[in-house]
Tab-separated table of C-alpha atoms in Angstrom:
chain	number	residue	atom	x	y	z
X	28	UNK	CA	-9.395	27.430	-3.529
X	29	UNK	CA	-7.125	31.045	-3.441
X	30	UNK	CA	-10.115	32.975	-4.958
X	31	UNK	CA	-12.900	31.942	-2.456
X	32	UNK	CA	-10.742	30.140	0.807
X	33	UNK	CA	-7.319	32.325	0.785
X	34	UNK	CA	-5.716	29.227	0.656
X	35	UNK	CA	-2.832	28.200	-1.859
X	36	UNK	CA	-2.828	25.021	-2.580
X	37	UNK	CA	-0.429	22.674	-1.656
X	38	UNK	CA	0.917	19.233	-2.600
X	39	UNK	CA	-0.691	17.966	0.386
X	40	UNK	CA	-3.947	19.027	-1.053
X	41	UNK	CA	-3.105	17.636	-4.843
X	42	UNK	CA	-2.049	14.855	-2.973
X	43	UNK	CA	-5.753	14.631	-1.491
X	44	UNK	CA	-6.960	14.675	-5.173
X	45	UNK	CA	-4.289	12.036	-7.168
X	46	UNK	CA	-6.194	10.416	-4.336
X	47	UNK	CA	-9.772	10.259	-4.507
X	48	UNK	CA	-9.280	10.233	-8.410
X	49	UNK	CA	-7.428	7.295	-8.419
X	50	UNK	CA	-9.669	5.734	-5.680
X	51	UNK	CA	-12.578	6.918	-8.491
X	52	UNK	CA	-10.949	4.312	-10.743
X	53	UNK	CA	-9.987	7.609	-12.962
X	54	UNK	CA	-6.784	6.409	-13.394
X	55	UNK	CA	-5.824	8.312	-16.580
X	56	UNK	CA	-7.680	11.743	-15.068
X	57	UNK	CA	-5.363	11.321	-12.322
X	58	UNK	CA	-2.219	10.952	-14.533
X	59	UNK	CA	-2.902	13.837	-16.076
X	60	UNK	CA	-3.219	15.782	-13.147
X	61	UNK	CA	0.283	14.845	-11.613
X	62	UNK	CA	1.761	15.878	-14.812
X	63	UNK	CA	-0.323	19.162	-14.169
X	64	UNK	CA	0.871	19.819	-11.094
X	65	UNK	CA	2.545	23.110	-10.384
X	66	UNK	CA	5.278	21.373	-8.379
X	67	UNK	CA	8.128	18.876	-7.832
X	68	UNK	CA	6.415	15.681	-7.019
X	69	UNK	CA	6.615	13.691	-4.486
X	70	UNK	CA	6.932	10.175	-3.098
X	71	UNK	CA	4.008	10.436	-1.676
X	72	UNK	CA	1.408	11.643	-4.918
X	73	UNK	CA	3.163	8.553	-7.214
X	74	UNK	CA	2.298	6.112	-4.303
X	75	UNK	CA	-1.030	7.400	-4.118
X	76	UNK	CA	-1.323	6.890	-7.995
X	77	UNK	CA	0.367	3.056	-7.742
X	78	UNK	CA	-2.160	2.230	-4.390
X	79	UNK	CA	-4.599	3.066	-6.639
X	80	UNK	CA	-3.836	0.961	-9.758
X	81	UNK	CA	-3.631	-2.136	-7.493
X	82	UNK	CA	-7.674	-1.528	-6.517
X	83	UNK	CA	-8.205	-1.167	-10.437
X	84	UNK	CA	-5.097	-3.714	-12.065
X	85	UNK	CA	-3.869	-1.056	-14.535
X	86	UNK	CA	-0.526	-2.082	-14.679
X	87	UNK	CA	0.711	0.482	-17.397
X	88	UNK	CA	0.463	2.762	-15.431
X	89	UNK	CA	1.620	1.237	-12.185
X	90	UNK	CA	4.416	0.358	-13.911
X	91	UNK	CA	4.951	3.943	-15.046
X	92	UNK	CA	4.383	4.873	-11.104
X	93	UNK	CA	6.680	2.531	-10.101
X	94	UNK	CA	9.431	4.421	-12.035
X	95	UNK	CA	9.070	7.586	-10.909
X	96	UNK	CA	9.235	6.169	-7.028
X	97	UNK	CA	13.016	4.568	-7.534
X	98	UNK	CA	13.889	8.101	-8.595
X	99	UNK	CA	12.366	9.379	-6.092
X	100	UNK	CA	12.962	6.619	-3.051
X	101	UNK	CA	15.323	4.080	-4.825
X	102	UNK	CA	15.555	2.188	-1.405
X	103	UNK	CA	12.098	1.173	-0.133
X	104	UNK	CA	11.045	-1.732	-1.096
X	105	UNK	CA	6.886	-0.721	-0.579
X	106	UNK	CA	7.062	0.368	-4.070
X	107	UNK	CA	8.375	-3.479	-5.987
X	108	UNK	CA	5.860	-5.071	-3.354
X	109	UNK	CA	2.748	-3.002	-3.803
X	110	UNK	CA	3.523	-3.738	-7.600
X	111	UNK	CA	4.267	-6.993	-7.608
X	112	UNK	CA	1.057	-7.313	-5.574
X	113	UNK	CA	-0.555	-6.588	-8.818
X	114	UNK	CA	1.420	-8.641	-11.112
X	115	UNK	CA	0.118	-11.594	-8.558
X	116	UNK	CA	-3.794	-10.438	-8.528
X	117	UNK	CA	-3.265	-10.709	-12.384
X	118	UNK	CA	-2.084	-14.152	-12.218
X	119	UNK	CA	1.173	-12.726	-14.202
X	120	UNK	CA	4.049	-14.884	-12.477
X	121	UNK	CA	6.508	-14.235	-14.481
X	122	UNK	CA	5.981	-10.959	-13.702
X	123	UNK	CA	6.186	-11.403	-10.792
X	124	UNK	CA	9.428	-13.513	-10.698
X	125	UNK	CA	11.167	-11.303	-11.854
X	126	UNK	CA	10.855	-8.366	-9.448
X	127	UNK	CA	11.460	-11.077	-6.867
X	128	UNK	CA	14.280	-11.183	-8.210
X	129	UNK	CA	15.110	-7.647	-9.199
X	130	UNK	CA	14.113	-7.337	-5.021
X	131	UNK	CA	16.893	-9.767	-4.294
X	132	UNK	CA	19.301	-8.659	-5.746
X	133	UNK	CA	19.214	-5.276	-5.330
X	134	UNK	CA	19.225	-6.270	-1.356
X	135	UNK	CA	15.522	-5.158	-0.048
X	136	UNK	CA	13.130	-7.663	1.689
X	137	UNK	CA	9.958	-7.057	2.199
X	138	UNK	CA	9.357	-5.902	5.952
X	139	UNK	CA	6.997	-7.513	8.105
X	140	UNK	CA	3.645	-6.267	8.610
X	141	UNK	CA	3.781	-4.207	11.845
X	142	UNK	CA	0.624	-3.112	14.175
X	143	UNK	CA	0.605	-0.790	17.019
X	144	UNK	CA	-1.732	-0.804	19.363
X	145	UNK	CA	-2.244	2.105	23.037
X	146	UNK	CA	-3.430	-0.162	25.457
X	147	UNK	CA	-3.741	0.807	29.679
X	148	UNK	CA	-1.599	3.723	29.038
X	149	UNK	CA	1.527	1.923	27.216
X	150	UNK	CA	1.953	1.100	23.493
X	151	UNK	CA	2.191	-2.483	22.457
X	152	UNK	CA	3.808	-3.527	18.743
X	153	UNK	CA	2.645	-7.092	17.254
X	154	UNK	CA	4.667	-8.189	14.028
X	155	UNK	CA	3.312	-10.350	11.224
X	156	UNK	CA	3.946	-14.296	12.325
X	157	UNK	CA	5.725	-13.052	14.939
X	158	UNK	CA	4.777	-15.638	18.192
X	159	UNK	CA	7.402	-14.449	20.556
X	160	UNK	CA	4.974	-11.886	22.592
X	161	UNK	CA	4.162	-12.802	26.000
X	162	UNK	CA	0.701	-12.926	25.623
X	163	UNK	CA	0.497	-15.103	22.413
X	164	UNK	CA	-1.701	-17.571	23.056
X	165	UNK	CA	-4.463	-14.852	24.564
X	166	UNK	CA	-3.778	-12.416	21.694
X	167	UNK	CA	-4.458	-15.340	19.421
X	168	UNK	CA	-7.755	-17.161	21.516
X	169	UNK	CA	-9.543	-13.059	21.754
X	170	UNK	CA	-8.608	-12.567	18.025
X	171	UNK	CA	-10.361	-16.424	16.997
X	172	UNK	CA	-13.599	-14.943	19.312
X	173	UNK	CA	-13.224	-11.691	17.312
X	174	UNK	CA	-12.837	-13.629	13.981
X	175	UNK	CA	-16.202	-15.473	14.901
X	176	UNK	CA	-18.225	-12.520	16.007
X	177	UNK	CA	-17.339	-10.716	12.747
X	178	UNK	CA	-18.011	-13.886	10.124
X	179	UNK	CA	-21.623	-14.477	11.945
X	180	UNK	CA	-22.711	-10.607	11.164
X	181	UNK	CA	-21.839	-11.718	7.378
X	182	UNK	CA	-17.652	-10.858	7.500
X	183	UNK	CA	-15.525	-12.973	4.735
X	184	UNK	CA	-12.077	-12.290	5.020
X	185	UNK	CA	-9.770	-12.517	2.038
X	186	UNK	CA	-6.945	-14.975	2.541
X	187	UNK	CA	-5.134	-14.324	-0.825
X	188	UNK	CA	-2.415	-12.501	0.726
X	189	UNK	CA	-1.707	-14.713	3.812
X	190	UNK	CA	0.857	-16.682	2.449
X	191	UNK	CA	2.454	-14.147	0.187
X	192	UNK	CA	6.004	-14.004	1.433
X	193	UNK	CA	6.397	-17.304	3.576
């Protein structure tokens, strides 16, 4: 990059490479790339690797990534949830339980999912399983219609995580 474009690679560029390698399933290469980065690593780098580990169900690298994330962001429960989801995907229920106990003992809670949309020049927030919104019935009716339309075009929803945390 320096020779051809006079751009010195920043951590964001390295993060993109980790993400690309991870999404391609090249987790060992992504880890090697991380270990050879010429700068101090941030949580985004390790979180990208952890996310790729979920896709490819690589527990060994995921556990290493979580350890690094704990050092960088010890109070971020999302990192624990990601590893817990990997364990769950692999049917490692004892590990799921162990991690959930560790999260509970340290006071962590999984935060509810939140979506934000802009509609008619205003911003609206929606939280997972929250039915306090004044237009809840209308929203669910529209979502049901959209879901039916998507299914008619071949969409098959992945419902494996729907009951998690309930």
